[in-house]
Amino acid sequence: MTAWSLQAFDSLDSTSEEVRRRAEAGAPEGLAVLARRQTAGRGRRGRSWDSPEGNLFLSLLLRPRVTPAEAARLSFLVAVAVTEALDLAAPALRGQVTCKWPNDVLVAGAKIAGILLESRTAPDGGLDWVIVGIGVNLAHFPPDTPYAATALSAHGVAVLPEDFAGWLLARLGYWLGRWRSEGFAPVREAWLARAQGIGREVVVRLPDSELRGRFAALDESGALLLELPDGSRQAVTAGDVFPAA
Ligand code: BTN
């Protein structure tokens, strides 16, 4: 079980940036930074992340002894932990909490949480650190996203970020322990049990193109296996997935 050292702030530029500063200064694994609001919250692919007070903004420092490719699978572990924390925070929503490839968490089909993994590789090729940034819409959700978004409050559930952080850190500790002792297989199984869109026709948006096909499976590395119209399969390692129109 990971021993977390939780530090809470009223305001930060970004909890992930704070953890990065501390990681560079030699902080040990297990640092967890929570902020009530962020002034420069960041999302995937250089996007910003709306960070009003009332939502959860949490970042963790890990120094796993694995390859960068293995560490990339942490996003699935974190997504599973977030779904389980949501089950604890909002038992009435059980059954509506799903995972969207690669690392979003949805409630009733709308995005409620985002996960951002950042890492630095040491000169010997090993990992120096991994920063896991997690944002969960507890009280607010952005109105103008290109995808459906929601918050727990929209489902009549009021949860404080510090309470949610407690549930989440407990579930993360549990799954990190299993990952260390058993590898990715149980994480993959738990993620697949919650996965949205498996077997359905999807569009995968890549930085400068898009692919259409059937979301056939998740492979052992965490890549989405897309069955193309000609029957061949393509492993997709990054992109945004949408239901095909
Ligand atoms: C996404 O784009 O879906 C990922 C969003 C990740 C946001 C979280 S909020 C806590 C941490 N600090 C940041 O600046 N970003 C992450």
Short mmCIF file of C-alpha atoms and ligand atoms in Angstrom, two decimals:
data_model
loop_
_atom_site.label_atom_id
_atom_site.label_comp_id
_atom_site.label_asym_id
_atom_site.label_seq_id
_atom_site.Cartn_x
_atom_site.Cartn_y
_atom_site.Cartn_z
CA MET A 1 0.00 0.00 0.00
CA THR A 2 1.39 3.39 -0.94
CA ALA A 3 1.81 5.72 2.06
CA TRP A 4 0.49 9.06 0.85
CA SER A 5 1.82 12.36 2.14
CA LEU A 6 -1.07 14.75 1.42
CA GLN A 7 -0.52 18.50 1.21
CA ALA A 8 -3.48 20.82 0.62
CA PHE A 9 -3.39 24.36 -0.81
CA ASP A 10 -6.02 27.06 -1.34
CA SER A 11 -4.70 27.98 -4.75
CA LEU A 12 -1.93 26.76 -7.06
CA ASP A 13 -1.06 27.32 -10.69
CA SER A 14 -1.46 23.58 -11.18
CA THR A 15 -1.19 20.72 -8.69
CA SER A 16 0.81 18.79 -11.29
CA GLU A 17 3.21 21.71 -11.70
CA GLU A 18 3.67 21.86 -7.91
CA VAL A 19 4.42 18.14 -7.80
CA ARG A 20 6.86 18.55 -10.70
CA ARG A 21 8.75 21.29 -8.84
CA ARG A 22 8.98 19.04 -5.79
CA ALA A 23 9.93 15.97 -7.82
CA GLU A 24 12.82 17.93 -9.36
CA ALA A 25 13.88 18.90 -5.83
CA GLY A 26 13.99 15.21 -4.83
CA ALA A 27 10.62 14.63 -3.11
CA PRO A 28 9.92 10.94 -2.50
CA GLU A 29 7.16 8.83 -4.04
CA GLY A 30 3.81 9.22 -2.32
CA LEU A 31 3.55 13.03 -2.36
CA ALA A 32 -0.08 14.00 -3.02
CA VAL A 33 -0.98 17.64 -3.68
CA LEU A 34 -4.56 18.89 -3.48
CA ALA A 35 -5.69 22.44 -4.32
CA ARG A 36 -9.09 24.14 -3.92
CA ARG A 37 -8.55 25.91 -7.24
CA GLN A 38 -5.94 26.14 -9.99
CA THR A 39 -5.05 29.21 -11.98
CA ALA A 40 -3.33 27.30 -14.80
CA GLY A 41 -4.85 23.83 -14.72
CA ARG A 42 -3.70 21.77 -17.67
CA GLY A 43 -5.34 18.96 -19.58
CA ARG A 44 -4.16 16.48 -22.17
CA ARG A 45 -2.57 17.63 -25.44
CA GLY A 46 -1.78 21.11 -24.17
CA ARG A 47 -5.41 21.96 -23.43
CA SER A 48 -6.33 23.94 -20.32
CA TRP A 49 -8.47 22.44 -17.56
CA ASP A 50 -11.24 24.53 -15.99
CA SER A 51 -10.47 24.64 -12.27
CA PRO A 52 -13.22 26.36 -10.22
CA GLU A 53 -13.48 25.86 -6.47
CA GLY A 54 -15.58 22.84 -5.52
CA ASN A 55 -14.01 20.35 -7.95
CA LEU A 56 -11.17 17.97 -7.18
CA PHE A 57 -7.64 18.84 -8.32
CA LEU A 58 -5.15 16.25 -7.13
CA SER A 59 -1.68 15.27 -8.31
CA LEU A 60 0.54 12.43 -7.13
CA LEU A 61 4.23 11.71 -7.37
CA LEU A 62 5.26 8.15 -8.24
CA ARG A 63 8.73 6.78 -8.91
CA PRO A 64 7.90 3.30 -10.20
CA ARG A 65 10.74 0.99 -11.22
CA VAL A 66 9.24 0.15 -14.60
CA THR A 67 9.84 1.12 -18.21
CA PRO A 68 8.13 4.24 -19.62
CA ALA A 69 5.83 1.96 -21.67
CA GLU A 70 4.73 0.11 -18.55
CA ALA A 71 4.18 3.37 -16.68
CA ALA A 72 1.87 4.60 -19.47
CA ARG A 73 -0.61 1.88 -18.39
CA LEU A 74 -1.00 3.69 -15.07
CA SER A 75 -3.74 5.78 -16.67
CA PHE A 76 -6.01 2.71 -16.74
CA LEU A 77 -5.24 1.99 -13.08
CA VAL A 78 -6.08 5.56 -12.14
CA ALA A 79 -9.32 5.47 -14.14
CA VAL A 80 -10.41 2.32 -12.30
CA ALA A 81 -9.59 3.92 -8.94
CA VAL A 82 -11.60 7.03 -9.90
CA THR A 83 -14.64 4.91 -10.86
CA GLU A 84 -14.45 3.12 -7.51
CA ALA A 85 -14.12 6.38 -5.58
CA LEU A 86 -17.22 7.63 -7.46
CA ASP A 87 -19.06 4.47 -6.41
CA LEU A 88 -18.16 5.27 -2.79
CA ALA A 89 -19.08 8.95 -3.08
CA ALA A 90 -22.32 8.40 -5.01
CA PRO A 91 -23.73 4.89 -4.44
CA ALA A 92 -26.93 5.88 -6.26
CA LEU A 93 -24.94 6.27 -9.51
CA ARG A 94 -23.46 2.77 -9.44
CA GLY A 95 -23.79 1.14 -12.82
CA GLN A 96 -23.59 4.51 -14.62
CA VAL A 97 -19.87 5.08 -14.03
CA THR A 98 -17.76 3.94 -16.99
CA CYS A 99 -14.25 4.29 -18.42
CA LYS A 100 -13.59 5.82 -21.82
CA TRP A 101 -10.36 4.97 -23.62
CA PRO A 102 -7.70 6.01 -22.95
CA ASN A 103 -8.20 7.77 -19.66
CA ASP A 104 -11.52 9.50 -19.10
CA VAL A 105 -14.21 8.58 -16.61
CA LEU A 106 -17.87 9.12 -17.52
CA VAL A 107 -21.14 9.24 -15.61
CA ALA A 108 -24.20 8.45 -17.71
CA GLY A 109 -22.03 8.87 -20.82
CA ALA A 110 -20.72 12.35 -19.96
CA LYS A 111 -17.14 13.13 -18.89
CA ILE A 112 -16.77 13.69 -15.16
CA ALA A 113 -13.02 13.20 -14.71
CA GLY A 114 -9.79 13.62 -16.60
CA ILE A 115 -6.39 12.06 -15.97
CA LEU A 116 -3.07 13.50 -17.09
CA LEU A 117 0.15 11.47 -16.82
CA GLU A 118 3.48 13.25 -17.15
CA SER A 119 6.88 11.65 -16.72
CA ARG A 120 10.59 12.28 -16.94
CA THR A 121 13.03 9.69 -18.17
CA ALA A 122 16.44 9.46 -16.48
CA PRO A 123 19.64 9.42 -18.60
CA ASP A 124 19.84 5.61 -18.20
CA GLY A 125 16.44 5.26 -19.92
CA GLY A 126 14.60 4.42 -16.69
CA LEU A 127 11.88 6.58 -15.22
CA ASP A 128 12.81 9.40 -12.92
CA TRP A 129 9.25 10.30 -11.96
CA VAL A 130 5.63 10.02 -13.01
CA ILE A 131 3.12 12.69 -12.08
CA VAL A 132 -0.51 11.61 -12.06
CA GLY A 133 -2.89 14.58 -12.29
CA ILE A 134 -6.57 13.92 -11.64
CA GLY A 135 -9.44 16.35 -12.07
CA VAL A 136 -12.96 15.35 -11.03
CA ASN A 137 -16.02 17.54 -11.61
CA LEU A 138 -17.69 17.38 -8.23
CA ALA A 139 -19.55 20.72 -8.16
CA HIS A 140 -19.11 22.22 -11.66
CA PHE A 141 -18.54 21.16 -15.24
CA PRO A 142 -17.46 23.26 -18.23
CA PRO A 143 -20.43 24.33 -20.39
CA ASP A 144 -18.73 24.48 -23.78
CA THR A 145 -16.85 21.24 -24.38
CA PRO A 146 -16.82 19.34 -27.70
CA TYR A 147 -18.01 16.29 -25.72
CA ALA A 148 -20.76 15.89 -23.09
CA ALA A 149 -19.60 16.81 -19.59
CA THR A 150 -21.15 16.48 -16.17
CA ALA A 151 -20.50 16.84 -12.43
CA LEU A 152 -21.68 14.92 -9.36
CA SER A 153 -23.76 17.97 -8.38
CA ALA A 154 -25.76 17.58 -11.63
CA HIS A 155 -26.87 14.20 -10.26
CA GLY A 156 -27.89 15.66 -6.90
CA VAL A 157 -24.74 14.50 -5.09
CA ALA A 158 -22.76 16.96 -2.92
CA VAL A 159 -19.21 15.84 -2.06
CA LEU A 160 -16.30 17.89 -0.72
CA PRO A 161 -12.99 17.58 -2.60
CA GLU A 162 -11.12 16.59 0.58
CA ASP A 163 -13.58 13.75 1.23
CA PHE A 164 -13.34 12.57 -2.35
CA ALA A 165 -9.54 12.72 -2.15
CA GLY A 166 -9.63 10.34 0.84
CA TRP A 167 -11.66 7.73 -1.06
CA LEU A 168 -9.57 8.14 -4.17
CA LEU A 169 -6.21 7.83 -2.41
CA ALA A 170 -7.42 4.64 -0.71
CA ARG A 171 -8.49 3.07 -4.02
CA LEU A 172 -5.28 4.22 -5.73
CA GLY A 173 -3.22 2.65 -2.94
CA TYR A 174 -5.08 -0.61 -3.36
CA TRP A 175 -4.61 -0.76 -7.14
CA LEU A 176 -0.97 0.36 -7.05
CA GLY A 177 -0.32 -2.53 -4.64
CA ARG A 178 -1.93 -5.01 -7.03
CA TRP A 179 -0.11 -3.54 -10.03
CA ARG A 180 3.24 -3.96 -8.25
CA SER A 181 2.56 -7.54 -7.21
CA GLU A 182 0.47 -8.84 -10.15
CA GLY A 183 1.24 -6.56 -13.08
CA PHE A 184 -1.22 -5.01 -15.53
CA ALA A 185 -3.59 -8.00 -16.02
CA PRO A 186 -6.00 -7.36 -13.09
CA VAL A 187 -6.06 -3.64 -13.88
CA ARG A 188 -6.91 -4.38 -17.51
CA GLU A 189 -9.69 -6.73 -16.41
CA ALA A 190 -11.19 -4.16 -14.01
CA TRP A 191 -10.97 -1.44 -16.68
CA LEU A 192 -12.62 -3.67 -19.31
CA ALA A 193 -15.48 -4.40 -16.89
CA ARG A 194 -16.20 -0.65 -16.91
CA ALA A 195 -15.25 0.12 -20.50
CA GLN A 196 -17.50 2.18 -22.71
CA GLY A 197 -17.79 1.48 -26.42
CA ILE A 198 -16.23 -1.99 -26.68
CA GLY A 199 -17.66 -3.76 -29.72
CA ARG A 200 -19.15 -0.50 -31.10
CA GLU A 201 -18.33 1.56 -34.16
CA VAL A 202 -16.11 4.50 -33.21
CA VAL A 203 -14.19 7.38 -34.69
CA VAL A 204 -10.67 7.88 -33.33
CA ARG A 205 -9.42 11.44 -33.79
CA LEU A 206 -5.66 11.64 -34.11
CA PRO A 207 -3.72 14.93 -34.18
CA ASP A 208 -4.05 15.25 -37.98
CA SER A 209 -6.31 12.49 -39.17
CA GLU A 210 -9.12 10.23 -38.05
CA LEU A 211 -9.79 6.51 -38.14
CA ARG A 212 -13.14 4.73 -38.25
CA GLY A 213 -13.78 1.16 -37.19
CA ARG A 214 -15.01 -1.14 -34.45
CA PHE A 215 -13.49 -0.89 -30.97
CA ALA A 216 -12.60 -4.60 -30.86
CA ALA A 217 -10.49 -4.92 -27.71
CA LEU A 218 -7.82 -3.49 -25.42
CA ASP A 219 -4.48 -5.24 -25.89
CA GLU A 220 -1.97 -6.19 -23.18
CA SER A 221 -0.15 -2.88 -23.60
CA GLY A 222 -3.31 -0.79 -23.17
CA ALA A 223 -3.63 0.05 -26.88
CA LEU A 224 -7.12 0.22 -28.42
CA LEU A 225 -7.51 -2.45 -31.11
CA LEU A 226 -9.53 -0.98 -33.93
CA GLU A 227 -11.07 -3.32 -36.51
CA LEU A 228 -10.98 -1.43 -39.79
CA PRO A 229 -13.64 -1.79 -42.53
CA ASP A 230 -11.32 -4.20 -44.45
CA GLY A 231 -11.23 -6.54 -41.42
CA SER A 232 -7.64 -5.75 -40.44
CA ARG A 233 -6.83 -4.63 -36.91
CA GLN A 234 -4.87 -1.55 -35.99
CA ALA A 235 -3.45 -0.83 -32.54
CA VAL A 236 -4.08 2.80 -31.56
CA THR A 237 -1.95 4.18 -28.74
CA ALA A 238 -3.19 7.80 -28.57
CA GLY A 239 -6.25 9.74 -29.73
CA ASP A 240 -9.77 10.78 -28.77
CA VAL A 241 -12.55 8.23 -29.27
CA PHE A 242 -16.13 9.16 -30.18
CA PRO A 243 -19.15 7.01 -31.08
CA ALA A 244 -19.47 6.83 -34.89
CA ALA A 245 -22.38 8.94 -36.14
C1 BTN B 1 -7.79 15.77 -19.43
O1 BTN B 1 -7.49 16.59 -20.31
O2 BTN B 1 -8.78 15.04 -19.53
C2 BTN B 1 -6.91 15.63 -18.21
C3 BTN B 1 -7.22 16.68 -17.20
C4 BTN B 1 -6.37 16.59 -15.95
C5 BTN B 1 -6.66 17.72 -14.99
C6 BTN B 1 -5.96 17.57 -13.67
S1 BTN B 1 -6.60 18.64 -12.42
C7 BTN B 1 -5.29 18.19 -11.36
C8 BTN B 1 -4.03 18.14 -12.21
N1 BTN B 1 -3.45 19.46 -12.35
C9 BTN B 1 -3.50 19.90 -13.59
O3 BTN B 1 -3.07 21.01 -13.98
N2 BTN B 1 -4.08 19.00 -14.40
C10 BTN B 1 -4.46 17.80 -13.66
#
